PDB file of C-alpha atoms in Angstrom:
ATOM      1  CA  UNK A  24    -110.715   8.020 -36.981  1.00 45.00           C
ATOM      2  CA  UNK A  25    -109.594   9.660 -33.744  1.00 54.00           C
ATOM      3  CA  UNK A  26    -105.843  10.063 -33.339  1.00 57.00           C
ATOM      4  CA  UNK A  27    -104.280   7.982 -30.584  1.00 70.00           C
ATOM      5  CA  UNK A  28    -100.889   8.684 -29.050  1.00 85.00           C
ATOM      6  CA  UNK A  29     -98.953   5.574 -28.135  1.00 90.00           C
ATOM      7  CA  UNK A  30     -97.844   5.278 -24.520  1.00 92.00           C
ATOM      8  CA  UNK A  31     -94.334   4.469 -23.286  1.00 93.00           C
ATOM      9  CA  UNK A  32     -95.644   1.098 -22.135  1.00 93.00           C
ATOM     10  CA  UNK A  33     -96.923   0.296 -25.621  1.00 94.00           C
ATOM     11  CA  UNK A  34     -93.674   1.386 -27.274  1.00 95.00           C
ATOM     12  CA  UNK A  35     -91.726  -0.704 -24.776  1.00 96.00           C
ATOM     13  CA  UNK A  36     -93.849  -3.734 -25.592  1.00 95.00           C
ATOM     14  CA  UNK A  37     -93.210  -3.244 -29.318  1.00 96.00           C
ATOM     15  CA  UNK A  38     -89.454  -2.932 -28.839  1.00 96.00           C
ATOM     16  CA  UNK A  39     -88.818  -5.658 -26.255  1.00 96.00           C
ATOM     17  CA  UNK A  40     -91.140  -8.293 -27.670  1.00 97.00           C
ATOM     18  CA  UNK A  41     -90.255  -7.427 -31.248  1.00 96.00           C
ATOM     19  CA  UNK A  42     -86.482  -7.550 -30.669  1.00 96.00           C
ATOM     20  CA  UNK A  43     -86.581 -10.776 -28.662  1.00 96.00           C
ATOM     21  CA  UNK A  44     -88.654 -12.417 -31.357  1.00 96.00           C
ATOM     22  CA  UNK A  45     -86.303 -11.309 -34.114  1.00 96.00           C
ATOM     23  CA  UNK A  46     -83.300 -12.638 -32.173  1.00 96.00           C
ATOM     24  CA  UNK A  47     -84.991 -16.018 -31.855  1.00 95.00           C
ATOM     25  CA  UNK A  48     -85.804 -16.025 -35.565  1.00 95.00           C
ATOM     26  CA  UNK A  49     -82.223 -15.048 -36.401  1.00 95.00           C
ATOM     27  CA  UNK A  50     -80.989 -18.072 -34.451  1.00 95.00           C
ATOM     28  CA  UNK A  51     -83.559 -20.327 -36.119  1.00 91.00           C
ATOM     29  CA  UNK A  52     -82.756 -19.076 -39.624  1.00 89.00           C
ATOM     30  CA  UNK A  53     -78.959 -18.946 -39.392  1.00 89.00           C
ATOM     31  CA  UNK A  54     -77.349 -20.479 -36.349  1.00 93.00           C
ATOM     32  CA  UNK A  55     -79.193 -23.760 -35.897  1.00 94.00           C
ATOM     33  CA  UNK A  56     -77.839 -24.752 -39.309  1.00 93.00           C
ATOM     34  CA  UNK A  57     -74.294 -24.255 -38.042  1.00 94.00           C
ATOM     35  CA  UNK A  58     -75.085 -26.111 -34.831  1.00 95.00           C
ATOM     36  CA  UNK A  59     -76.522 -29.225 -36.465  1.00 95.00           C
ATOM     37  CA  UNK A  60     -73.654 -29.317 -38.938  1.00 95.00           C
ATOM     38  CA  UNK A  61     -71.124 -29.069 -36.122  1.00 95.00           C
ATOM     39  CA  UNK A  62     -72.694 -32.135 -34.485  1.00 95.00           C
ATOM     40  CA  UNK A  63     -73.306 -34.278 -37.594  1.00 94.00           C
ATOM     41  CA  UNK A  64     -71.092 -32.954 -40.425  1.00 93.00           C
ATOM     42  CA  UNK A  65     -74.120 -33.687 -42.639  1.00 93.00           C
ATOM     43  CA  UNK A  66     -75.688 -30.753 -44.508  1.00 92.00           C
ATOM     44  CA  UNK A  67     -78.734 -32.822 -45.518  1.00 95.00           C
ATOM     45  CA  UNK A  68     -80.247 -32.177 -42.087  1.00 95.00           C
ATOM     46  CA  UNK A  69     -80.229 -28.456 -42.862  1.00 94.00           C
ATOM     47  CA  UNK A  70     -82.380 -29.056 -45.946  1.00 94.00           C
ATOM     48  CA  UNK A  71     -84.829 -31.174 -43.933  1.00 95.00           C
ATOM     49  CA  UNK A  72     -85.072 -28.562 -41.174  1.00 95.00           C
ATOM     50  CA  UNK A  73     -85.764 -25.852 -43.742  1.00 93.00           C
ATOM     51  CA  UNK A  74     -88.535 -27.845 -45.427  1.00 95.00           C
ATOM     52  CA  UNK A  75     -90.363 -28.972 -42.285  1.00 95.00           C
ATOM     53  CA  UNK A  76     -89.921 -25.630 -40.523  1.00 93.00           C
ATOM     54  CA  UNK A  77     -91.454 -23.783 -43.484  1.00 93.00           C
ATOM     55  CA  UNK A  78     -94.449 -26.124 -43.457  1.00 94.00           C
ATOM     56  CA  UNK A  79     -94.847 -25.742 -39.685  1.00 94.00           C
ATOM     57  CA  UNK A  80     -94.625 -21.939 -39.875  1.00 91.00           C
ATOM     58  CA  UNK A  81     -97.253 -21.672 -42.608  1.00 88.00           C
ATOM     59  CA  UNK A  82     -99.745 -24.005 -40.936  1.00 88.00           C
ATOM     60  CA  UNK A  83     -99.223 -22.478 -37.498  1.00 90.00           C
ATOM     61  CA  UNK A  84     -99.757 -18.896 -38.657  1.00 81.00           C
ATOM     62  CA  UNK A  85    -103.072 -19.839 -40.267  1.00 81.00           C
ATOM     63  CA  UNK A  86    -104.298 -22.110 -37.456  1.00 85.00           C
ATOM     64  CA  UNK A  87    -103.258 -20.039 -34.446  1.00 85.00           C
ATOM     65  CA  UNK A  88    -103.951 -16.660 -36.042  1.00 78.00           C
ATOM     66  CA  UNK A  89    -107.537 -17.658 -36.721  1.00 78.00           C
ATOM     67  CA  UNK A  90    -107.816 -19.107 -33.209  1.00 84.00           C
ATOM     68  CA  UNK A  91    -106.576 -15.929 -31.502  1.00 81.00           C
ATOM     69  CA  UNK A  92    -109.053 -13.896 -33.572  1.00 76.00           C
ATOM     70  CA  UNK A  93    -111.878 -16.196 -32.572  1.00 79.00           C
ATOM     71  CA  UNK A  94    -111.171 -16.058 -28.821  1.00 80.00           C
ATOM     72  CA  UNK A  95    -110.150 -12.388 -28.901  1.00 79.00           C
ATOM     73  CA  UNK A  96    -106.938 -13.031 -26.992  1.00 85.00           C
ATOM     74  CA  UNK A  97    -103.402 -11.940 -27.847  1.00 89.00           C
ATOM     75  CA  UNK A  98    -101.668 -11.546 -24.484  1.00 92.00           C
ATOM     76  CA  UNK A  99    -101.637 -15.199 -23.310  1.00 92.00           C
ATOM     77  CA  UNK A 100    -100.588 -16.443 -26.746  1.00 94.00           C
ATOM     78  CA  UNK A 101     -97.712 -13.940 -26.836  1.00 95.00           C
ATOM     79  CA  UNK A 102     -96.524 -14.255 -23.233  1.00 96.00           C
ATOM     80  CA  UNK A 103     -96.746 -18.014 -22.765  1.00 96.00           C
ATOM     81  CA  UNK A 104     -95.679 -18.561 -26.363  1.00 95.00           C
ATOM     82  CA  UNK A 105     -92.461 -16.609 -25.759  1.00 97.00           C
ATOM     83  CA  UNK A 106     -91.790 -18.477 -22.524  1.00 97.00           C
ATOM     84  CA  UNK A 107     -91.964 -21.854 -24.257  1.00 96.00           C
ATOM     85  CA  UNK A 108     -90.224 -20.432 -27.333  1.00 96.00           C
ATOM     86  CA  UNK A 109     -87.258 -19.500 -25.148  1.00 96.00           C
ATOM     87  CA  UNK A 110     -87.197 -22.957 -23.584  1.00 96.00           C
ATOM     88  CA  UNK A 111     -87.113 -24.495 -27.055  1.00 95.00           C
ATOM     89  CA  UNK A 112     -84.153 -22.271 -28.011  1.00 95.00           C
ATOM     90  CA  UNK A 113     -82.243 -23.433 -24.943  1.00 95.00           C
ATOM     91  CA  UNK A 114     -83.108 -27.088 -25.612  1.00 95.00           C
ATOM     92  CA  UNK A 115     -81.148 -27.103 -28.872  1.00 95.00           C
ATOM     93  CA  UNK A 116     -77.933 -27.160 -26.891  1.00 94.00           C
ATOM     94  CA  UNK A 117     -79.018 -30.349 -25.123  1.00 95.00           C
ATOM     95  CA  UNK A 118     -79.183 -32.420 -28.306  1.00 95.00           C
ATOM     96  CA  UNK A 119     -75.447 -32.677 -28.789  1.00 95.00           C
ATOM     97  CA  UNK A 120     -73.484 -35.576 -30.265  1.00 96.00           C
ATOM     98  CA  UNK A 121     -72.153 -36.618 -26.871  1.00 96.00           C
ATOM     99  CA  UNK A 122     -75.612 -36.620 -25.260  1.00 96.00           C
ATOM    100  CA  UNK A 123     -77.083 -38.652 -28.105  1.00 96.00           C
ATOM    101  CA  UNK A 124     -74.122 -41.042 -28.050  1.00 96.00           C
ATOM    102  CA  UNK A 125     -74.684 -41.631 -24.335  1.00 96.00           C
ATOM    103  CA  UNK A 126     -78.312 -42.538 -25.013  1.00 95.00           C
ATOM    104  CA  UNK A 127     -78.203 -44.340 -28.366  1.00 96.00           C
ATOM    105  CA  UNK A 128     -74.550 -45.183 -29.019  1.00 95.00           C
ATOM    106  CA  UNK A 129     -71.859 -43.394 -31.012  1.00 93.00           C
ATOM    107  CA  UNK A 130     -72.840 -45.016 -34.321  1.00 94.00           C
ATOM    108  CA  UNK A 131     -76.401 -43.640 -34.106  1.00 95.00           C
ATOM    109  CA  UNK A 132     -75.506 -40.288 -32.526  1.00 95.00           C
ATOM    110  CA  UNK A 133     -75.385 -38.180 -35.756  1.00 95.00           C
ATOM    111  CA  UNK A 134     -78.716 -39.649 -36.910  1.00 96.00           C
ATOM    112  CA  UNK A 135     -80.421 -38.971 -33.585  1.00 96.00           C
ATOM    113  CA  UNK A 136     -79.012 -35.437 -33.422  1.00 96.00           C
ATOM    114  CA  UNK A 137     -80.430 -34.729 -36.868  1.00 96.00           C
ATOM    115  CA  UNK A 138     -83.839 -36.241 -36.108  1.00 96.00           C
ATOM    116  CA  UNK A 139     -84.249 -34.411 -32.809  1.00 96.00           C
ATOM    117  CA  UNK A 140     -83.108 -31.155 -34.362  1.00 95.00           C
ATOM    118  CA  UNK A 141     -85.741 -31.400 -37.115  1.00 96.00           C
ATOM    119  CA  UNK A 142     -88.406 -32.118 -34.493  1.00 95.00           C
ATOM    120  CA  UNK A 143     -87.282 -29.346 -32.143  1.00 95.00           C
ATOM    121  CA  UNK A 144     -87.005 -26.897 -35.022  1.00 95.00           C
ATOM    122  CA  UNK A 145     -90.685 -27.549 -35.794  1.00 95.00           C
ATOM    123  CA  UNK A 146     -91.579 -27.147 -32.104  1.00 95.00           C
ATOM    124  CA  UNK A 147     -89.694 -23.856 -31.941  1.00 95.00           C
ATOM    125  CA  UNK A 148     -91.342 -22.705 -35.158  1.00 95.00           C
ATOM    126  CA  UNK A 149     -94.797 -23.543 -33.820  1.00 95.00           C
ATOM    127  CA  UNK A 150     -94.421 -21.413 -30.694  1.00 95.00           C
ATOM    128  CA  UNK A 151     -92.535 -18.672 -32.535  1.00 94.00           C
ATOM    129  CA  UNK A 152     -95.107 -18.424 -35.307  1.00 93.00           C
ATOM    130  CA  UNK A 153     -97.929 -18.512 -32.755  1.00 94.00           C
ATOM    131  CA  UNK A 154     -96.586 -15.864 -30.406  1.00 94.00           C
ATOM    132  CA  UNK A 155     -94.772 -13.598 -32.867  1.00 94.00           C
ATOM    133  CA  UNK A 156     -96.027 -13.998 -36.416  1.00 89.00           C
ATOM    134  CA  UNK A 157     -99.694 -14.583 -35.640  1.00 88.00           C
ATOM    135  CA  UNK A 158    -100.413 -12.873 -32.315  1.00 92.00           C
ATOM    136  CA  UNK A 159     -97.769 -10.175 -31.815  1.00 94.00           C
ATOM    137  CA  UNK A 160     -98.369  -8.783 -35.298  1.00 91.00           C
ATOM    138  CA  UNK A 161    -102.107  -8.852 -34.632  1.00 89.00           C
ATOM    139  CA  UNK A 162    -101.496  -7.101 -31.299  1.00 92.00           C
ATOM    140  CA  UNK A 163     -99.598  -4.332 -33.096  1.00 92.00           C
ATOM    141  CA  UNK A 164    -102.539  -3.902 -35.468  1.00 89.00           C
ATOM    142  CA  UNK A 165    -104.985  -3.815 -32.536  1.00 88.00           C
ATOM    143  CA  UNK A 166    -103.000  -1.161 -30.643  1.00 90.00           C
ATOM    144  CA  UNK A 167    -102.052   1.148 -33.507  1.00 90.00           C
ATOM    145  CA  UNK A 168    -104.161   3.374 -35.727  1.00 89.00           C
ATOM    146  CA  UNK A 169    -103.778   4.598 -39.294  1.00 88.00           C
ATOM    147  CA  UNK A 170    -101.958   7.754 -38.171  1.00 88.00           C
ATOM    148  CA  UNK A 171     -99.251   5.932 -36.170  1.00 90.00           C
ATOM    149  CA  UNK A 172     -99.132   2.418 -37.638  1.00 91.00           C
ATOM    150  CA  UNK A 173     -96.589   3.396 -40.277  1.00 91.00           C
ATOM    151  CA  UNK A 174     -94.210   4.745 -37.636  1.00 92.00           C
ATOM    152  CA  UNK A 175     -94.482   1.585 -35.551  1.00 94.00           C
ATOM    153  CA  UNK A 176     -93.996  -0.693 -38.542  1.00 94.00           C
ATOM    154  CA  UNK A 177     -90.943   1.326 -39.590  1.00 94.00           C
ATOM    155  CA  UNK A 178     -89.382   0.801 -36.167  1.00 95.00           C
ATOM    156  CA  UNK A 179     -90.239  -2.907 -36.172  1.00 95.00           C
ATOM    157  CA  UNK A 180     -88.776  -3.297 -39.666  1.00 96.00           C
ATOM    158  CA  UNK A 181     -85.266  -2.392 -38.460  1.00 96.00           C
ATOM    159  CA  UNK A 182     -85.326  -4.776 -35.474  1.00 96.00           C
ATOM    160  CA  UNK A 183     -84.192  -7.791 -37.558  1.00 96.00           C
ATOM    161  CA  UNK A 184     -80.980  -5.902 -38.391  1.00 96.00           C
ATOM    162  CA  UNK A 185     -80.234  -5.157 -34.734  1.00 95.00           C
ATOM    163  CA  UNK A 186     -81.201  -8.709 -33.771  1.00 96.00           C
ATOM    164  CA  UNK A 187     -78.790 -10.226 -36.274  1.00 95.00           C
ATOM    165  CA  UNK A 188     -75.984  -7.951 -35.085  1.00 95.00           C
ATOM    166  CA  UNK A 189     -76.559  -8.950 -31.443  1.00 95.00           C
ATOM    167  CA  UNK A 190     -76.693 -12.639 -32.306  1.00 95.00           C
ATOM    168  CA  UNK A 191     -73.484 -12.483 -34.345  1.00 94.00           C
ATOM    169  CA  UNK A 192     -71.684 -10.562 -31.589  1.00 95.00           C
ATOM    170  CA  UNK A 193     -72.693 -13.087 -28.945  1.00 92.00           C
ATOM    171  CA  UNK A 194     -71.762 -15.963 -31.235  1.00 93.00           C
ATOM    172  CA  UNK A 195     -68.277 -14.528 -31.357  1.00 92.00           C
ATOM    173  CA  UNK A 196     -68.235 -13.886 -27.612  1.00 94.00           C
ATOM    174  CA  UNK A 197     -69.157 -17.507 -26.860  1.00 94.00           C
ATOM    175  CA  UNK A 198     -66.892 -18.885 -29.583  1.00 93.00           C
ATOM    176  CA  UNK A 199     -69.719 -20.777 -31.283  1.00 92.00           C
ATOM    177  CA  UNK A 200     -68.562 -22.238 -34.598  1.00 90.00           C
ATOM    178  CA  UNK A 201     -69.397 -25.139 -36.898  1.00 90.00           C
ATOM    179  CA  UNK A 202     -65.898 -26.599 -37.151  1.00 90.00           C
ATOM    180  CA  UNK A 203     -62.713 -26.773 -35.124  1.00 89.00           C
ATOM    181  CA  UNK A 204     -59.106 -26.729 -36.276  1.00 86.00           C
ATOM    182  CA  UNK A 205     -56.672 -29.347 -35.017  1.00 82.00           C
ATOM    183  CA  UNK A 206     -53.146 -28.301 -34.148  1.00 80.00           C
ATOM    184  CA  UNK A 207     -51.620 -30.994 -36.382  1.00 81.00           C
ATOM    185  CA  UNK A 208     -53.543 -29.766 -39.420  1.00 78.00           C
ATOM    186  CA  UNK A 209     -55.583 -32.933 -39.900  1.00 85.00           C
ATOM    187  CA  UNK A 210     -59.343 -32.929 -40.301  1.00 86.00           C
ATOM    188  CA  UNK A 211     -61.259 -33.653 -37.095  1.00 90.00           C
ATOM    189  CA  UNK A 212     -63.601 -36.621 -36.961  1.00 91.00           C
ATOM    190  CA  UNK A 213     -67.329 -36.064 -36.489  1.00 92.00           C
ATOM    191  CA  UNK A 214     -66.957 -36.915 -32.798  1.00 93.00           C
ATOM    192  CA  UNK A 215     -63.953 -34.635 -32.284  1.00 92.00           C
ATOM    193  CA  UNK A 216     -65.617 -31.753 -34.056  1.00 94.00           C
ATOM    194  CA  UNK A 217     -68.902 -32.237 -32.212  1.00 94.00           C
ATOM    195  CA  UNK A 218     -67.294 -32.413 -28.775  1.00 94.00           C
ATOM    196  CA  UNK A 219     -65.038 -29.445 -29.546  1.00 93.00           C
ATOM    197  CA  UNK A 220     -67.931 -27.182 -30.493  1.00 94.00           C
ATOM    198  CA  UNK A 221     -70.651 -28.379 -28.091  1.00 95.00           C
ATOM    199  CA  UNK A 222     -69.888 -26.293 -24.992  1.00 95.00           C
ATOM    200  CA  UNK A 223     -69.780 -22.856 -26.673  1.00 95.00           C
ATOM    201  CA  UNK A 224     -73.069 -23.597 -28.431  1.00 96.00           C
ATOM    202  CA  UNK A 225     -74.675 -24.819 -25.217  1.00 96.00           C
ATOM    203  CA  UNK A 226     -73.974 -21.505 -23.482  1.00 96.00           C
ATOM    204  CA  UNK A 227     -75.020 -19.569 -26.589  1.00 96.00           C
ATOM    205  CA  UNK A 228     -78.426 -21.280 -26.692  1.00 97.00           C
ATOM    206  CA  UNK A 229     -78.773 -20.986 -22.932  1.00 96.00           C
ATOM    207  CA  UNK A 230     -78.195 -17.214 -23.026  1.00 96.00           C
ATOM    208  CA  UNK A 231     -80.710 -16.529 -25.786  1.00 95.00           C
ATOM    209  CA  UNK A 232     -83.205 -19.000 -24.410  1.00 96.00           C
ATOM    210  CA  UNK A 233     -83.167 -17.147 -21.101  1.00 97.00           C
ATOM    211  CA  UNK A 234     -83.596 -13.800 -22.871  1.00 96.00           C
ATOM    212  CA  UNK A 235     -86.646 -14.915 -24.868  1.00 97.00           C
ATOM    213  CA  UNK A 236     -88.217 -16.665 -21.869  1.00 97.00           C
ATOM    214  CA  UNK A 237     -87.598 -13.609 -19.675  1.00 97.00           C
ATOM    215  CA  UNK A 238     -89.321 -11.365 -22.227  1.00 97.00           C
ATOM    216  CA  UNK A 239     -92.269 -13.749 -22.171  1.00 97.00           C
ATOM    217  CA  UNK A 240     -92.505 -13.357 -18.386  1.00 97.00           C
ATOM    218  CA  UNK A 241     -92.207  -9.572 -18.735  1.00 97.00           C
ATOM    219  CA  UNK A 242     -94.985  -9.622 -21.338  1.00 96.00           C
ATOM    220  CA  UNK A 243     -97.388 -11.032 -18.737  1.00 94.00           C
ATOM    221  CA  UNK A 244     -97.115  -7.717 -16.879  1.00 94.00           C
ATOM    222  CA  UNK A 245     -96.206  -5.347 -19.696  1.00 94.00           C
ATOM    223  CA  UNK A 246     -98.938  -6.098 -22.212  1.00 92.00           C
ATOM    224  CA  UNK A 247    -102.235  -4.294 -21.577  1.00 87.00           C
ATOM    225  CA  UNK A 248    -105.540  -6.060 -21.347  1.00 83.00           C
ATOM    226  CA  UNK A 249    -106.653  -7.480 -24.679  1.00 76.00           C
ATOM    227  CA  UNK A 250    -108.705  -5.027 -26.701  1.00 72.00           C
ATOM    228  CA  UNK A 251    -109.600  -7.427 -29.505  1.00 67.00           C
ATOM    229  CA  UNK A 252    -113.180  -8.628 -29.540  1.00 71.00           C
ATOM    230  CA  UNK A 253    -113.878 -12.342 -30.035  1.00 74.00           C
ATOM    231  CA  UNK A 254    -114.798 -13.017 -33.643  1.00 68.00           C
ATOM    232  CA  UNK A 255    -117.655 -15.512 -33.517  1.00 68.00           C
ATOM    233  CA  UNK A 256    -119.640 -14.307 -36.490  1.00 69.00           C
ATOM    234  CA  UNK A 257    -118.305 -17.210 -38.549  1.00 65.00           C
ATOM    235  CA  UNK A 258    -117.064 -20.665 -37.716  1.00 70.00           C
ATOM    236  CA  UNK A 259    -113.365 -21.202 -36.991  1.00 67.00           C
ATOM    237  CA  UNK A 260    -112.989 -23.476 -40.020  1.00 69.00           C
ATOM    238  CA  UNK A 261    -114.720 -20.996 -42.324  1.00 71.00           C
ATOM    239  CA  UNK A 262    -112.335 -18.221 -41.225  1.00 67.00           C
ATOM    240  CA  UNK A 263    -109.417 -20.606 -41.624  1.00 68.00           C
ATOM    241  CA  UNK A 264    -110.485 -21.540 -45.148  1.00 73.00           C
ATOM    242  CA  UNK A 265    -110.904 -17.862 -46.010  1.00 70.00           C
ATOM    243  CA  UNK A 266    -107.393 -17.141 -44.726  1.00 63.00           C
TER     244      UNK A 266
END
């Protein structure tokens, strides 16, 4: 196979899209748990989010990966997927205890926060798995060759570490935490804790949501024209079953 040198544009696409995706996954895997606990003080919602998110991720990767192969398109799935992915990250900050209490009453606020967070976690997982797991990884395979794929995958493998460091640093900068401490030493109520932690988390989700969405917009111009050929030798459902 002929050797192919990767361009600066291709390396930039790997780094920007890869890092933004890993930051979003770091938030989904670690920080949403802290957020939902800060608003409900109920760890059972974390278990439910983990279960339904895992199911959504598995199904989405199979369904959307096979679909992108069939249509021979990666760019629109990645770019528009990241744009909506970023919006979903930002939306987490909207489902706070106070917002749910204003809509459904204080007695139902923790329940509604938990329900909406499970739903939004699945929505985020769908667009993240579509754009990153299924299509970005396929894009990397399309662009690279045997002689340079190992180098690219090595670089991509360290991005989760940098992503987690950036997320943790910005968590500290925004003051996002799961619990607050009262000056009199007593334990805060669910409402007190939720209201005391809501604003830092809102700005935290807003910042990262804007980053991921912005990378999606950049991807519209940065990613080259799709080189994958539509796979129509077999039916979509046959390829899906094989996968």
